[in-house]
Coordinates of C-alpha atoms in Angstrom, one line a residue:
X1 CA 19.3 -21.5 8.6
X2 CA 20.9 -18.4 8.2
X3 CA 20.7 -15.2 10.6
X4 CA 18.5 -12.4 9.4
X5 CA 18.7 -8.7 8.3
X6 CA 15.8 -6.2 8.7
X7 CA 14.5 -3.0 8.3
X8 CA 13.9 -1.9 11.7
X9 CA 11.9 2.0 13.3
X10 CA 14.3 3.6 15.3
X11 CA 12.3 7.2 16.1
X12 CA 10.8 9.8 14.3
X13 CA 12.8 10.1 11.2
X14 CA 15.3 7.6 11.5
X15 CA 15.3 3.2 10.4
X16 CA 18.0 1.1 10.7
X17 CA 18.9 -1.9 9.3
X18 CA 19.4 -4.9 12.3
X19 CA 20.1 -8.2 12.8
X20 CA 16.8 -10.4 13.7
X21 CA 15.7 -13.7 14.2
X22 CA 14.9 -16.0 11.9
X23 CA 11.4 -16.4 11.7
X24 CA 9.7 -19.8 12.9
X25 CA 5.6 -20.8 13.4
X26 CA 5.2 -19.4 16.4
X27 CA 5.0 -15.9 17.3
X28 CA 7.5 -14.5 19.6
X29 CA 7.2 -11.6 22.2
X30 CA 9.1 -8.2 20.4
X31 CA 8.3 -4.6 19.3
X32 CA 4.7 -4.0 18.5
X33 CA 3.5 -7.7 18.9
X34 CA 0.4 -7.9 20.9
X35 CA 0.8 -9.5 23.8
X36 CA -2.2 -11.7 23.4
X37 CA -0.5 -13.2 19.7
X38 CA 2.9 -14.1 22.0
X39 CA 2.8 -18.2 21.7
X40 CA 0.6 -18.8 18.5
X41 CA 1.4 -21.4 16.8
X42 CA 0.9 -21.3 12.6
X43 CA 1.4 -24.6 11.4
X44 CA -0.9 -23.0 8.6
X45 CA 2.5 -20.6 7.8
X46 CA 5.3 -20.5 5.0
X47 CA 7.9 -18.7 5.8
X48 CA 9.8 -16.9 2.8
X49 CA 13.3 -16.4 1.4
X50 CA 12.2 -12.5 0.4
X51 CA 12.9 -11.6 -3.5
X52 CA 11.7 -7.6 -3.0
X53 CA 10.2 -5.7 -0.5
X54 CA 9.0 -2.3 -1.1
X55 CA 9.0 1.3 1.0
X56 CA 5.3 2.2 1.2
X57 CA 4.2 5.9 2.2
X58 CA 2.1 3.8 4.7
X59 CA 5.9 3.2 6.4
X60 CA 6.6 6.9 6.2
X61 CA 3.6 7.7 8.1
X62 CA 5.5 5.7 11.0
X63 CA 8.9 6.9 10.1
X64 CA 8.1 10.2 10.6
X65 CA 6.8 9.9 14.3
X66 CA 2.9 10.5 13.3
X67 CA 1.6 7.3 15.0
X68 CA 2.0 5.9 18.1
X69 CA 4.7 2.5 16.5
X70 CA 7.3 1.6 19.0
X71 CA 11.0 1.8 18.5
X72 CA 12.0 -1.0 16.8
X73 CA 9.3 -2.2 15.1
X74 CA 10.3 -4.3 11.6
X75 CA 8.7 -2.5 8.9
X76 CA 7.3 -3.8 5.6
X77 CA 4.2 -5.5 4.3
X78 CA 4.6 -5.1 0.4
X79 CA 6.3 -8.6 0.2
X80 CA 7.3 -10.9 -2.6
X81 CA 9.0 -14.1 -2.0
X82 CA 10.4 -17.4 -2.5
X83 CA 9.4 -20.5 -0.5
X84 CA 11.9 -22.2 1.9
X85 CA 9.7 -24.0 4.0
X86 CA 6.4 -25.1 5.2
X87 CA 4.4 -25.5 8.2
X88 CA 2.9 -29.1 8.9
X89 CA -0.7 -27.8 8.3
X90 CA 0.2 -26.2 4.4
X91 CA -1.3 -28.7 1.7
X92 CA -1.4 -27.0 -1.6
X93 CA 2.2 -24.3 -1.6
X94 CA 5.2 -26.0 -2.3
X95 CA 8.9 -24.8 -1.6
X96 CA 10.5 -23.3 -4.4
X97 CA 6.8 -21.5 -5.4
X98 CA 7.7 -17.6 -6.0
X99 CA 4.3 -15.6 -4.7
X100 CA 3.1 -12.4 -4.1
X101 CA 1.8 -11.4 -0.6
X102 CA -1.6 -9.8 0.3
X103 CA -0.5 -6.8 2.5
X104 CA -3.8 -8.0 4.6
X105 CA -3.1 -11.0 6.6
X106 CA -6.5 -12.9 6.7
X107 CA -7.7 -16.3 7.7
X108 CA -9.6 -17.3 5.2
X109 CA -12.1 -18.8 7.6
X110 CA -14.2 -16.1 9.6
X111 CA -17.5 -14.4 7.9
X112 CA -15.5 -12.0 6.1
X113 CA -13.0 -13.6 4.6
X114 CA -15.5 -15.5 2.9
X115 CA -17.4 -12.5 2.2
X116 CA -14.0 -11.5 0.2
X117 CA -13.1 -8.3 3.0
X118 CA -10.2 -9.9 3.6
X119 CA -8.7 -6.2 4.9
X120 CA -11.1 -6.6 7.8
X121 CA -10.4 -10.4 9.4
X122 CA -11.5 -11.2 12.1
X123 CA -9.4 -13.5 13.2
X124 CA -5.8 -12.0 12.8
X125 CA -5.7 -9.7 15.2
X126 CA -7.1 -9.6 19.1
X127 CA -7.3 -5.7 19.4
X128 CA -9.9 -5.0 16.1
X129 CA -10.8 -6.4 12.5
X130 CA -7.4 -6.4 10.3
X131 CA -3.5 -7.0 10.2
X132 CA -1.1 -6.6 8.5
X133 CA 2.5 -7.4 8.3
X134 CA 5.0 -4.5 10.5
X135 CA 2.4 -1.9 11.0
X136 CA 1.5 0.1 14.3
X137 CA -1.8 -1.4 15.4
X138 CA -2.2 -3.9 13.1
X139 CA -1.7 -7.6 15.1
X140 CA 2.0 -7.7 15.9
X141 CA 3.0 -9.6 12.8
X142 CA 6.9 -9.4 11.9
X143 CA 7.5 -7.0 9.0
X144 CA 8.6 -8.0 5.6
X145 CA 11.7 -5.3 4.7
X146 CA 13.9 -8.6 5.6
X147 CA 15.7 -11.1 4.1
X148 CA 13.2 -14.1 5.4
X149 CA 9.5 -13.3 7.1
X150 CA 6.7 -15.8 7.8
X151 CA 3.4 -15.4 6.2
X152 CA 0.9 -17.3 8.1
X153 CA -2.4 -18.9 6.3
X154 CA -0.4 -19.5 3.5
X155 CA -2.5 -21.4 1.6
X156 CA -5.7 -18.5 1.3
X157 CA -3.0 -15.9 1.2
X158 CA 0.0 -16.7 -1.1
X159 CA -0.4 -15.7 -5.1
X160 CA 1.8 -18.0 -6.8
X161 CA 3.2 -17.0 -10.0
X162 CA 2.4 -20.0 -12.7
X163 CA 6.0 -19.1 -14.3
X164 CA 9.2 -18.1 -12.1
X165 CA 11.2 -17.1 -14.9
X166 CA 8.6 -14.9 -16.7
X167 CA 8.0 -13.3 -13.4
X168 CA 11.0 -12.6 -12.5
X169 CA 11.3 -11.4 -15.8
X170 CA 8.5 -9.0 -15.0
X171 CA 9.7 -9.0 -10.7
X172 CA 9.8 -5.2 -10.5
X173 CA 6.0 -5.3 -11.7
X174 CA 4.9 -8.3 -9.8
X175 CA 6.1 -6.6 -6.7
X176 CA 3.4 -3.7 -7.2
X177 CA 0.8 -6.5 -6.8
X178 CA 1.4 -6.8 -3.0
X179 CA -0.5 -3.5 -2.2
X180 CA -0.2 -0.3 -4.2
X181 CA -1.8 -1.7 -7.6
X182 CA -4.4 -3.3 -5.8
X183 CA -4.7 -0.4 -3.3
X184 CA -4.9 2.1 -6.2
X185 CA -7.3 0.0 -8.6
X186 CA -9.6 -0.7 -5.2
X187 CA -9.7 3.7 -4.9
X188 CA -10.7 3.2 -8.5
X189 CA -13.4 1.0 -8.4
X190 CA -15.1 2.3 -5.7
X191 CA -14.9 5.5 -7.0
X192 CA -16.9 3.9 -9.6
X193 CA -14.3 4.4 -12.5
X194 CA -15.9 2.9 -15.8
X195 CA -15.0 3.4 -19.8
X196 CA -15.6 7.6 -20.5
X197 CA -15.3 8.2 -16.9
X198 CA -13.4 11.5 -15.9
X199 CA -11.5 10.9 -12.6
X200 CA -9.6 13.2 -10.6
X201 CA -6.8 11.4 -8.3
X202 CA -5.5 13.5 -5.5
X203 CA -1.3 12.4 -5.1
X204 CA 1.3 11.7 -7.3
X205 CA 2.8 9.1 -4.7
X206 CA 3.2 5.6 -5.8
X207 CA -0.5 5.1 -5.0
X208 CA -1.9 7.7 -6.6
X209 CA 0.0 6.8 -9.7
X210 CA -1.5 3.3 -9.5
X211 CA -4.8 4.6 -9.3
X212 CA -3.8 6.4 -12.1
X213 CA -2.7 3.4 -14.1
X214 CA -5.3 1.6 -12.7
X215 CA -8.0 3.7 -14.3
X216 CA -6.2 3.8 -17.6
X217 CA -6.5 0.0 -17.3
X218 CA -10.2 0.6 -16.4
X219 CA -10.7 2.4 -19.5
X220 CA -10.9 5.9 -18.1
X221 CA -11.2 9.0 -20.4
X222 CA -9.7 11.5 -18.7
X223 CA -7.2 10.8 -15.5
X224 CA -6.5 13.7 -13.7
X225 CA -3.8 13.9 -10.9
X226 CA -3.3 16.9 -8.4
X227 CA 0.1 17.2 -6.6
X228 CA 2.0 19.9 -4.9
X229 CA 5.3 18.1 -6.2
X230 CA 6.1 19.1 -9.5
X231 CA 8.4 15.9 -10.2
X232 CA 5.6 12.9 -9.2
X233 CA 3.2 15.2 -11.2
X234 CA 5.7 15.4 -14.4
X235 CA 5.7 11.5 -13.3
X236 CA 2.4 11.5 -13.8
X237 CA 2.1 12.8 -17.3
X238 CA 4.7 10.4 -18.5
X239 CA 2.4 7.8 -19.5
X240 CA -1.0 10.2 -19.9
X241 CA -2.3 12.1 -17.3
X242 CA -3.4 15.4 -17.1
X243 CA -1.6 17.0 -14.3
X244 CA -3.2 19.7 -11.7
X245 CA -0.2 21.7 -8.7
X246 CA -2.9 22.4 -6.2
X247 CA -0.4 25.1 -4.8
X248 CA -1.5 27.2 -7.3
X249 CA -5.0 27.2 -6.4
X250 CA -8.5 25.3 -5.7
X251 CA -8.5 22.0 -8.5
X252 CA -11.8 22.9 -9.4
X253 CA -10.9 26.0 -11.4
X254 CA -7.7 23.8 -13.1
X255 CA -10.3 21.0 -13.9
X256 CA -12.4 23.3 -15.6
X257 CA -9.7 24.6 -18.0
X258 CA -8.8 20.7 -19.1
X259 CA -12.3 19.6 -19.2
X260 CA -14.6 22.2 -19.9
X261 CA -16.4 21.6 -16.5
X262 CA -15.2 22.1 -12.7
X263 CA -16.0 18.6 -11.9
X264 CA -15.2 15.1 -12.4
X265 CA -17.1 11.8 -12.3
X266 CA -15.0 9.8 -9.8
X267 CA -12.8 11.1 -6.9
X268 CA -10.1 9.6 -5.7
X269 CA -8.2 10.1 -1.9
X270 CA -4.3 8.8 -2.6
X271 CA -3.0 11.2 -0.4
X272 CA -4.4 10.5 3.5
X273 CA -4.4 12.5 6.5
X274 CA -0.8 13.9 6.4
X275 CA -2.7 16.1 3.7
X276 CA -1.8 20.1 2.6
X277 CA -4.1 23.0 2.0
X278 CA -4.3 24.0 -1.6
X279 CA -3.0 27.4 -3.0
X280 CA -1.6 30.0 -0.6
X281 CA -2.3 27.4 2.2
X282 CA -0.2 24.2 0.6
X283 CA 2.3 25.1 3.6
X284 CA 0.1 24.4 5.9
X285 CA -0.9 20.8 6.8
X286 CA -4.5 20.9 7.0
X287 CA -6.0 17.1 7.3
X288 CA -9.6 17.3 5.8
X289 CA -8.5 19.5 2.2
X290 CA -8.2 15.9 -0.1
X291 CA -12.3 15.0 1.7
X292 CA -13.7 18.2 1.3
X293 CA -11.9 19.1 -1.9
X294 CA -12.9 15.7 -3.8
X295 CA -16.5 16.4 -3.2
X296 CA -16.8 19.8 -4.0
X297 CA -15.3 18.6 -7.6
X298 CA -17.0 15.4 -8.0
X299 CA -20.5 15.2 -9.6
X300 CA -23.6 14.8 -8.0
X301 CA -24.5 11.2 -7.8
X302 CA -20.9 9.8 -7.4
X303 CA -18.0 8.5 -5.8
X304 CA -15.1 8.5 -3.7
X305 CA -12.6 6.6 -3.6
X306 CA -10.6 6.6 -0.3
X307 CA -7.3 4.6 -0.2
X308 CA -5.5 7.1 1.9
X309 CA -4.4 6.5 4.8
X310 CA -6.4 7.7 8.1
X311 CA -5.7 7.0 11.5
X312 CA -6.8 6.9 14.8
X313 CA -3.9 7.7 16.5
X314 CA -1.6 10.9 15.2
X315 CA 0.5 12.1 18.2
X316 CA 2.2 15.0 15.5
X317 CA -1.1 16.1 14.6
X318 CA -1.9 20.2 14.4
X319 CA -4.6 20.1 16.6
X320 CA -6.3 17.8 19.6
X321 CA -9.2 16.2 17.2
X322 CA -7.1 14.9 14.4
X323 CA -4.5 13.4 16.7
X324 CA -7.3 11.0 17.5
X325 CA -8.9 10.6 14.1
X326 CA -11.5 13.5 14.4
X327 CA -11.6 16.0 10.8
X328 CA -13.4 18.5 9.9
X329 CA -15.7 17.2 7.1
X330 CA -18.4 19.1 5.2
X331 CA -20.2 16.0 5.1
X332 CA -23.7 18.1 4.2
X333 CA -21.9 18.3 1.1
X334 CA -21.4 14.8 0.7
X335 CA -24.9 14.4 1.4
X336 CA -26.3 17.3 -0.5
X337 CA -24.9 15.4 -3.5
X338 CA -25.6 12.0 -2.6
X339 CA -21.6 11.0 -2.6
X340 CA -20.9 7.7 -2.2
X341 CA -17.8 7.2 0.0
X342 CA -15.6 3.9 0.9
X343 CA -13.3 3.6 3.3
X344 CA -10.3 1.4 5.0
X345 CA -8.0 -1.0 3.7
X346 CA -7.8 -2.8 0.1
X347 CA -8.9 -6.1 0.3
X348 CA -5.6 -7.1 -1.9
X349 CA -7.1 -10.8 -3.0
X350 CA -10.2 -9.3 -4.1
X351 CA -8.3 -8.2 -7.3
X352 CA -4.6 -9.5 -6.8
X353 CA -4.6 -12.5 -9.2
X354 CA -6.8 -10.5 -12.6
X355 CA -3.9 -7.5 -12.1
X356 CA -1.3 -10.3 -12.0
X357 CA -2.3 -11.7 -15.5
X358 CA -3.0 -7.8 -16.6
X359 CA 1.1 -7.6 -16.0
X360 CA 1.6 -10.5 -17.0
X361 CA 0.3 -10.8 -21.1
X362 CA 1.8 -6.8 -21.1
X363 CA -1.6 -5.1 -20.4
X364 CA -0.1 -2.5 -17.8
X365 CA 3.1 -1.3 -17.0
X366 CA 3.0 -1.0 -13.5
X367 CA 6.7 -0.3 -12.7
X368 CA 7.1 1.8 -15.2
X369 CA 4.5 4.0 -14.1
X370 CA 5.1 4.3 -10.5
X371 CA 9.2 4.3 -11.5
X372 CA 10.3 1.4 -9.3
X373 CA 13.8 1.2 -9.0
X374 CA 15.4 -1.8 -7.1
X375 CA 17.9 -0.6 -4.0
X376 CA 19.6 -3.1 -1.3
X377 CA 18.1 -3.9 2.2
X378 CA 21.7 -1.8 4.1
X379 CA 20.1 1.1 1.3
X380 CA 16.9 1.4 2.9
X381 CA 17.8 4.2 5.3
X382 CA 18.9 6.2 2.4
X383 CA 15.7 5.2 0.3
X384 CA 13.5 6.2 3.5
X385 CA 15.0 9.2 3.4
X386 CA 15.1 9.9 -0.7
X387 CA 11.2 9.3 -0.6
X388 CA 10.3 11.5 2.3
X389 CA 12.5 14.0 0.6
X390 CA 9.9 14.1 -2.2
X391 CA 11.6 12.2 -4.6
X392 CA 9.4 10.4 -7.8
X393 CA 10.2 7.1 -6.9
X394 CA 8.8 3.6 -5.7
X395 CA 11.8 2.2 -4.0
X396 CA 12.3 -1.5 -4.0
X397 CA 14.3 -3.7 -1.4
X398 CA 16.5 -6.5 -2.8
X399 CA 17.7 -8.3 0.6
X400 CA 19.4 -10.8 -1.5
X401 CA 20.6 -9.9 -4.7
X402 CA 17.9 -11.2 -7.2
X403 CA 17.0 -8.6 -8.8
X404 CA 19.5 -8.3 -10.9
X405 CA 18.8 -6.8 -14.8
X406 CA 15.2 -6.3 -13.7

């Protein structure tokens, strides 16, 4: 088989495209690989030729040096690909199948998987529940920003597209099924979004925009997106969202101008631990800002969906507590208002088939909502740099030049 090229973390602020080994069904040692996993056999896996793999805001946290990711870690957890080889334990997935890969790695056998909690599988990470491709402390599975990648527990994990030609026509939409579309949708579902809801989504990056499109799909009456970046706010307005520029002050005042009241039914945090202050403090990092703001502006008895990433190890944090994931939350506000909170990885498999059907039957145009753009694998460093500067684009890597007119 051919060699393999991949995108790797090369130190704070840097990624590079490197040569790596072609994947096998035995886990090898390497940067970020959990020592307890080295030598693990995966006869239940398949090898994919990667058709598309996306740059994610979660990847950017590592690339900025805001995690304990080691240099040389192969990045990428948003993967769509064609099966080119199957392990001896694979029964239903076949060579030639075009599939979406959930970013969560799940065994399908443990208690949590059987309860559809695939974001916290008990068998795929020796250190704690939950695993993902190409991510620090997530089990050491090799990332998919590459030409080829191994996917374990393939019969369980992979979502096969029913028609290859139809899928390739909509590949820029379908590539969002691996993470940001289900993640944004999960944020809305756990926030209680439904027909007639008013919704505030903090963050107009790709996950926030995916959450906004999801809220519309779920029947929300008004979707308001808040951010500091005018280009990203303009992208939200392009598909019918209202917007709030939080650099101009507290969201409550701007929400009141839109709705007549300073609160919404449902709140979604699509920012995470690199949040900044509002108003005059918008230039200063303040990691608890979004969560405290959402508690203030969500109506009593409402819910907060929190798909934004929070970590237990942030060496670049502004204070010692935040370096360990301890934030100054106004939990009393949440208690007094009887608010419900849902955090953690989205259980992608809970949603991805339904969202696939919505895409295939033209119920949603998620690629347009997040402004998806395909670039070559070798252009990944520039894509990371542009994304880090706040460009309102979801960069989709095309390792084999297969996206073409898509």
